[in-house]
PDB file of C-alpha atoms in Angstrom:
ATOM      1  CA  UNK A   1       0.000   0.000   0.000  1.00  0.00           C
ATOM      2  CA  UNK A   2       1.230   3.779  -0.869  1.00  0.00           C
ATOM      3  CA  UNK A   3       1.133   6.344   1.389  1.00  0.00           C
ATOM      4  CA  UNK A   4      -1.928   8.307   0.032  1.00  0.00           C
ATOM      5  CA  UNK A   5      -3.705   4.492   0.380  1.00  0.00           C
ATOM      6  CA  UNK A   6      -3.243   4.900   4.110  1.00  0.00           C
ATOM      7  CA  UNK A   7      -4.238   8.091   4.842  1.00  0.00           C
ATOM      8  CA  UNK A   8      -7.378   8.210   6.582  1.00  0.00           C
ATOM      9  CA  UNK A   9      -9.393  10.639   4.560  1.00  0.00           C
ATOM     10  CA  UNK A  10      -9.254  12.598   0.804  1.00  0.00           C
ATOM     11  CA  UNK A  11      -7.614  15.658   2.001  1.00  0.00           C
ATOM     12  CA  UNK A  12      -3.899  16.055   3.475  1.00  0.00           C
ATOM     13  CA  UNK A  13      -2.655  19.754   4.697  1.00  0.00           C
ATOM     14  CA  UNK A  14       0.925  19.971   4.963  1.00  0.00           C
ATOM     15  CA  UNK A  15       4.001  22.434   3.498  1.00  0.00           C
ATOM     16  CA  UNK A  16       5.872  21.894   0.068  1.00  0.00           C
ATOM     17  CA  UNK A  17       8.776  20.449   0.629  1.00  0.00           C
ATOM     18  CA  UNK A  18      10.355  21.157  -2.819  1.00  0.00           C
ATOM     19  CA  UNK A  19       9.042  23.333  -6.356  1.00  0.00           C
ATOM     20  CA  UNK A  20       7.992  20.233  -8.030  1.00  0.00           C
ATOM     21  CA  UNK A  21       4.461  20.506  -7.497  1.00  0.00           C
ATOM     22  CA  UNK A  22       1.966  22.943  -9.329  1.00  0.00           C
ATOM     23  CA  UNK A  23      -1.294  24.125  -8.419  1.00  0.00           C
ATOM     24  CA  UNK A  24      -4.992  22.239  -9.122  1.00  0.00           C
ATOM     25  CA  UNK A  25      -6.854  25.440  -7.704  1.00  0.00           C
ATOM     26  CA  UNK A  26      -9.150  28.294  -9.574  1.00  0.00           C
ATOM     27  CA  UNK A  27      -7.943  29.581 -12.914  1.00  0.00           C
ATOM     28  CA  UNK A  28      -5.790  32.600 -12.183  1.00  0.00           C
ATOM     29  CA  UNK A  29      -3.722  30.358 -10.291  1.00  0.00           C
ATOM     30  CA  UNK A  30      -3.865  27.077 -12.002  1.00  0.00           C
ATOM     31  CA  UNK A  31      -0.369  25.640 -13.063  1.00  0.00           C
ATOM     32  CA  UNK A  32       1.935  27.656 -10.726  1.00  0.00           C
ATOM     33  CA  UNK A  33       4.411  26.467  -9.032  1.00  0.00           C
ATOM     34  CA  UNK A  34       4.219  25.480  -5.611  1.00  0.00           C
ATOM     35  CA  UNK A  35       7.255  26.898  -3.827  1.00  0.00           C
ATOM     36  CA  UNK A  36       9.054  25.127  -1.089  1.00  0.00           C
ATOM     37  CA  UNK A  37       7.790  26.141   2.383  1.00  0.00           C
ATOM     38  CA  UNK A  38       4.094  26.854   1.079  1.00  0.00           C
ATOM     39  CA  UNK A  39       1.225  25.963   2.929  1.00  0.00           C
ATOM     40  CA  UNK A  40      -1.190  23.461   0.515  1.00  0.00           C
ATOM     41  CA  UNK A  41      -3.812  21.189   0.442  1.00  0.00           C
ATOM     42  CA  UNK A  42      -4.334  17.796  -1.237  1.00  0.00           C
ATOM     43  CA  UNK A  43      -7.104  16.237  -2.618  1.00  0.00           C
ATOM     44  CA  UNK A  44      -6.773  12.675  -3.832  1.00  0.00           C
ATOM     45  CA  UNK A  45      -7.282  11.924  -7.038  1.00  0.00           C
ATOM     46  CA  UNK A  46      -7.562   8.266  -8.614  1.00  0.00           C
ATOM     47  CA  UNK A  47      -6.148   8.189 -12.449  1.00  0.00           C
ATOM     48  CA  UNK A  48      -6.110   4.884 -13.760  1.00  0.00           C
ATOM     49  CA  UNK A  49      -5.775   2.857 -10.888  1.00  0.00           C
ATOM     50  CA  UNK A  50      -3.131   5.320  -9.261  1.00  0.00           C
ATOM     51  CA  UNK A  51      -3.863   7.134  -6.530  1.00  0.00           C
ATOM     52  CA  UNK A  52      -2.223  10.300  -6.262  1.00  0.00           C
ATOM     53  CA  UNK A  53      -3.099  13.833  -4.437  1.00  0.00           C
ATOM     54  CA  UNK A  54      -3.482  17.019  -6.575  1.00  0.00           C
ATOM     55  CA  UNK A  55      -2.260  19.983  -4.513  1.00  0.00           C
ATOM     56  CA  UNK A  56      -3.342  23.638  -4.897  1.00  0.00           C
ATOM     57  CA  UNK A  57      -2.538  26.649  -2.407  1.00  0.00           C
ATOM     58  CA  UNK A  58      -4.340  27.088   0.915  1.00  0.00           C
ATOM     59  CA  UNK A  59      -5.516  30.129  -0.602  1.00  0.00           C
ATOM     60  CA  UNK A  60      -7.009  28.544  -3.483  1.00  0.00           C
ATOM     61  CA  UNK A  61      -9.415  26.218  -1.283  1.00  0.00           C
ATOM     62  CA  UNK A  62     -12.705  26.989  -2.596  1.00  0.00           C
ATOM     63  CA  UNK A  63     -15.749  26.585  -0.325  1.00  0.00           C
ATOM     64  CA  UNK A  64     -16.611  23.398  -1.781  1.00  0.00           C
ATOM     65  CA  UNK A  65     -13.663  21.564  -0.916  1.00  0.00           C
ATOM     66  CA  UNK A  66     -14.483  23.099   3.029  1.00  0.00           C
ATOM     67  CA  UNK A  67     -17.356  21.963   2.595  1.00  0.00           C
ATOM     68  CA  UNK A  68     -16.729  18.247   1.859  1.00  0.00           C
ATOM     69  CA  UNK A  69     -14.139  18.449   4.357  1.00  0.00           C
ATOM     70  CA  UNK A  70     -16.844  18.945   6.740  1.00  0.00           C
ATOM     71  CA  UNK A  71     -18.890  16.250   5.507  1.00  0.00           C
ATOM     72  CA  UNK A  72     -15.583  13.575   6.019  1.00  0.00           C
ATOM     73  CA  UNK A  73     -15.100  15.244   9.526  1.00  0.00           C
ATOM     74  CA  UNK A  74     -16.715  16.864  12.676  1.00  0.00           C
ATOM     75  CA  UNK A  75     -14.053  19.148  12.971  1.00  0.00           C
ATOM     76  CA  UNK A  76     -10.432  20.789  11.556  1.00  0.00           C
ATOM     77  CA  UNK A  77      -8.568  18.894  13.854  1.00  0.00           C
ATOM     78  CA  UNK A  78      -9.203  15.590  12.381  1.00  0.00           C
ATOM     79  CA  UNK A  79      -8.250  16.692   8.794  1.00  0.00           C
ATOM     80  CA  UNK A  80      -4.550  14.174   7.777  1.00  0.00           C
ATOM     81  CA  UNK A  81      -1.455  16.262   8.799  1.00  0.00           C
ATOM     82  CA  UNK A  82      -3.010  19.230  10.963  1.00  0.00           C
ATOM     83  CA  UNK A  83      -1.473  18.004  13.754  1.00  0.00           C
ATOM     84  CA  UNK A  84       2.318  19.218  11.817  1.00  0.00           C
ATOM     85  CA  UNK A  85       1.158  22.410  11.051  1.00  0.00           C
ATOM     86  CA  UNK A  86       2.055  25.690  12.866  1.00  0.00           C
ATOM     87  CA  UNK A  87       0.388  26.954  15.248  1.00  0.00           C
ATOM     88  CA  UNK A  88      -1.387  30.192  13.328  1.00  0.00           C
ATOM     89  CA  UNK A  89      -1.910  27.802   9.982  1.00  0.00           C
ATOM     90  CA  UNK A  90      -3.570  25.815  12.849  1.00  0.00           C
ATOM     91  CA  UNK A  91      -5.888  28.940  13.290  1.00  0.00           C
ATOM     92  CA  UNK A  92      -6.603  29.837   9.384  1.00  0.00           C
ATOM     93  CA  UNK A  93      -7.503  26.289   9.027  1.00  0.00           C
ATOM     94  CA  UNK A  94     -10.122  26.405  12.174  1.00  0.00           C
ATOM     95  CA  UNK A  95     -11.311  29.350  10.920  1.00  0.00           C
ATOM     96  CA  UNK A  96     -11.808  28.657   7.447  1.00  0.00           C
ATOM     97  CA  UNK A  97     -13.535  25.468   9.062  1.00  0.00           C
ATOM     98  CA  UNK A  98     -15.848  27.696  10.861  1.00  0.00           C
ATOM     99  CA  UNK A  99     -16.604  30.616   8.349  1.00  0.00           C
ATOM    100  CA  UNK A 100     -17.210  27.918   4.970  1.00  0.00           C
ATOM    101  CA  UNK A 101     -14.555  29.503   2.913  1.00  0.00           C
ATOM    102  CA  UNK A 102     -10.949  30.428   3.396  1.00  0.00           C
ATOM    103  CA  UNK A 103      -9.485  34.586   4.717  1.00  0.00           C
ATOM    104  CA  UNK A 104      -8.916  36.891   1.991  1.00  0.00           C
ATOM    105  CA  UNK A 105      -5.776  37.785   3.406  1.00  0.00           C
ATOM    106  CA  UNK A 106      -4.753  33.645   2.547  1.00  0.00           C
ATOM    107  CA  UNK A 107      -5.405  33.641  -1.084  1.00  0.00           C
ATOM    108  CA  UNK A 108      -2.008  34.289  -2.831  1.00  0.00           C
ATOM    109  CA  UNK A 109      -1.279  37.209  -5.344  1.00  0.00           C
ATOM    110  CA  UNK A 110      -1.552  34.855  -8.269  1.00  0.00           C
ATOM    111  CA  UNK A 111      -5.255  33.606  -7.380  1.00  0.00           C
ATOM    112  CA  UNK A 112      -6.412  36.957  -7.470  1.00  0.00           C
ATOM    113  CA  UNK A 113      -7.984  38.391 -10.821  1.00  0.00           C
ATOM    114  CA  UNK A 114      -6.896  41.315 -12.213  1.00  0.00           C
ATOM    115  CA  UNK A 115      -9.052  44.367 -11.595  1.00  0.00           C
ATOM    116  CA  UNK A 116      -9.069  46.012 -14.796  1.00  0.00           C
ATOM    117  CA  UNK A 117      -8.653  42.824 -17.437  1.00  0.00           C
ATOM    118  CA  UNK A 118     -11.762  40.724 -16.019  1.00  0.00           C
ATOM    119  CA  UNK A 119     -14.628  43.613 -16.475  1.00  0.00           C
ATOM    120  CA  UNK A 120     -13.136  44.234 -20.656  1.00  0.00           C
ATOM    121  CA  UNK A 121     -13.798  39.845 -21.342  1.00  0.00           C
ATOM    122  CA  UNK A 122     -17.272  40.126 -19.755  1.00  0.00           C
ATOM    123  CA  UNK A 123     -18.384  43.549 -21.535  1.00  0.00           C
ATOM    124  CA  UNK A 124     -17.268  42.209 -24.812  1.00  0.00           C
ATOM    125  CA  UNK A 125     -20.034  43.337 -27.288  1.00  0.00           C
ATOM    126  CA  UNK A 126     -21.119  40.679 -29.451  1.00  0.00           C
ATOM    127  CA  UNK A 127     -20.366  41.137 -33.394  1.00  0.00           C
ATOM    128  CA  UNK A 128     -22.925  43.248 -35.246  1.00  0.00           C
ATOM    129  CA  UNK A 129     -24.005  42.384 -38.577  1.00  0.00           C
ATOM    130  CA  UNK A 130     -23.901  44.278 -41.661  1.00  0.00           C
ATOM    131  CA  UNK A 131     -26.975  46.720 -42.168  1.00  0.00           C
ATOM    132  CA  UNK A 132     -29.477  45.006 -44.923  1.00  0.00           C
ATOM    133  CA  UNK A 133     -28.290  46.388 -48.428  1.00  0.00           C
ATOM    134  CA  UNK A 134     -31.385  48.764 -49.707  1.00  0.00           C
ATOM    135  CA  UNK A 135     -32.224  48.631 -53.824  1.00  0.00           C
ATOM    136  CA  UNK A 136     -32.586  51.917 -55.600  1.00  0.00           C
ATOM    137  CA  UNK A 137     -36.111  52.928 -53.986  1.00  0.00           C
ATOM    138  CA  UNK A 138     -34.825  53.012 -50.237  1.00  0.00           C
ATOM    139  CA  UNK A 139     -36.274  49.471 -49.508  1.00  0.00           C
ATOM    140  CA  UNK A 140     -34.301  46.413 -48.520  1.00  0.00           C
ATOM    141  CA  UNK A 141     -33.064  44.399 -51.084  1.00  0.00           C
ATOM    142  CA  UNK A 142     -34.430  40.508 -51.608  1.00  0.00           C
ATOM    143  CA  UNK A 143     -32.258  37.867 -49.850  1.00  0.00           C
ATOM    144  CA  UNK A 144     -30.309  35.867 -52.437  1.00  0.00           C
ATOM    145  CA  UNK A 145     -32.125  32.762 -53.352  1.00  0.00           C
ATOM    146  CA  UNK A 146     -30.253  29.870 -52.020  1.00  0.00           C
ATOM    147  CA  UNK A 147     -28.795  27.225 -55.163  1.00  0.00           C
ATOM    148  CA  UNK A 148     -30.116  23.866 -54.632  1.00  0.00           C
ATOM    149  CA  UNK A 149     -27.721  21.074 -53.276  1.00  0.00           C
ATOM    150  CA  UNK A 150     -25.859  19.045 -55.822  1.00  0.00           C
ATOM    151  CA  UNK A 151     -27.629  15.964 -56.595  1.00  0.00           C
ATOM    152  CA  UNK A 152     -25.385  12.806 -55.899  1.00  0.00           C
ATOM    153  CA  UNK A 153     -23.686  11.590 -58.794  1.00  0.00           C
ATOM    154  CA  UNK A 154     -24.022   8.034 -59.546  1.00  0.00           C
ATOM    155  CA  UNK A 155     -21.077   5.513 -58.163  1.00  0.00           C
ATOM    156  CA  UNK A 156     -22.537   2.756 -57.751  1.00  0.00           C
ATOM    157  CA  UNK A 157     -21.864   1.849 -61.466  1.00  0.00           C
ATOM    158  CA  UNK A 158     -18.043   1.734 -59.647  1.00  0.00           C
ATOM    159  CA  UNK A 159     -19.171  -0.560 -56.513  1.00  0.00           C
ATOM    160  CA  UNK A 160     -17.796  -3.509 -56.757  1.00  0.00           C
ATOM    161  CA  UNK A 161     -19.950  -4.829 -55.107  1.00  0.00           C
ATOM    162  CA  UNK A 162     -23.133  -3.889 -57.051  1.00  0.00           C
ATOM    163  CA  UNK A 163     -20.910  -5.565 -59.704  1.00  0.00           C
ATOM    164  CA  UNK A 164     -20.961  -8.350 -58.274  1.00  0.00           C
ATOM    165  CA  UNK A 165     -24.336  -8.564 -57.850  1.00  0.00           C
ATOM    166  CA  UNK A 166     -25.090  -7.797 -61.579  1.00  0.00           C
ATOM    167  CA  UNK A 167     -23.124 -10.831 -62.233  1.00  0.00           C
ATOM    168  CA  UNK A 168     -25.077 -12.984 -60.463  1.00  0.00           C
ATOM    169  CA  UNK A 169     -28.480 -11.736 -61.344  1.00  0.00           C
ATOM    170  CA  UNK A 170     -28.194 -10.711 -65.036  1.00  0.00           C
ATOM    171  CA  UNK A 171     -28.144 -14.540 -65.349  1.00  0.00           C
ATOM    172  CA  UNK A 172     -31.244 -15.493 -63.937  1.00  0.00           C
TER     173      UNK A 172
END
């Protein structure tokens, strides 16, 4: 058995012990690097058979993942590896426990969405058509009439197949 097959829940806190790691959390932050000495969380993940824990910042715990903490466990203190955390990580985790979501102050610099980019995606105005082309007399011109679709050549002079078959029939 591995190590993650052990543990006694889904979720492990503990600090980076090297800058292999990247982070599983919200989109800002997704993909950066874990740096040694941060405080994360794992979730564990089965791929294939192998079970494995994808890590993310403290910061980037989303109320969700609280909140099926709290369904594994009655409180913090039970969550895998609390008891090797520092004191004051103790407290942000007992307090994120309590509150549902994690402290503002937690959520690292590359979580947070930049002020000015996010409102220009959402305003985007959609593409505006062309204004309906107007005849001589001021009124809007006729649509185009639509050609009909090719009709299907013939192949099946080429099956061989159908070949075949005409062999075997023209006989009878």
């Amino acid at each position: 058995m591995s190590d993650v097959e052990e543990k006694k829940s889904g979720y492990r806190l503990e600090y980076a012990k090297n800058n292999r790691a990247k982070c599983k959390g919200p989109k800002p932050c997704s993909g950066t690097v874990l740096e040694k000495g941060t405080f994360k969380v794992g979730s564990v993940v089965d791929f294939r058979g192998h079970t494995s824990l994808a890590w993310r910042h403290w910061g980037c715990t989303t109320p969700t993942i609280i909140n099926n903490m709290k369904k594994s466990f009655s409180s913090a203190d039970e969550l895998d590896g609390f008891e090797e955390l520092q004191p004051d990580d103790q407290d942000k985790v007992r307090k994120a426990w309590e509150d549902g979501q994690v402290a503002d102050e937690d959520i690292p610099e590359t979580a947070r969405k930049a002020e000015g980019g996010d409102d220009a995606e959402e305003t985007k105005a959609k593409k505006k058509r062309a204004p309906a082309k107007k005849d001589d007399e001021g009124e809007a011109a006729k649509p185009k009439k639509t050609r009909a679709p090719k009709k299907a050549s013939c192949y099946r002079r080429w099956d061989p197949f159908y070949l075949i078959s005409l062999l075997f029939t023209e006989g009878r």
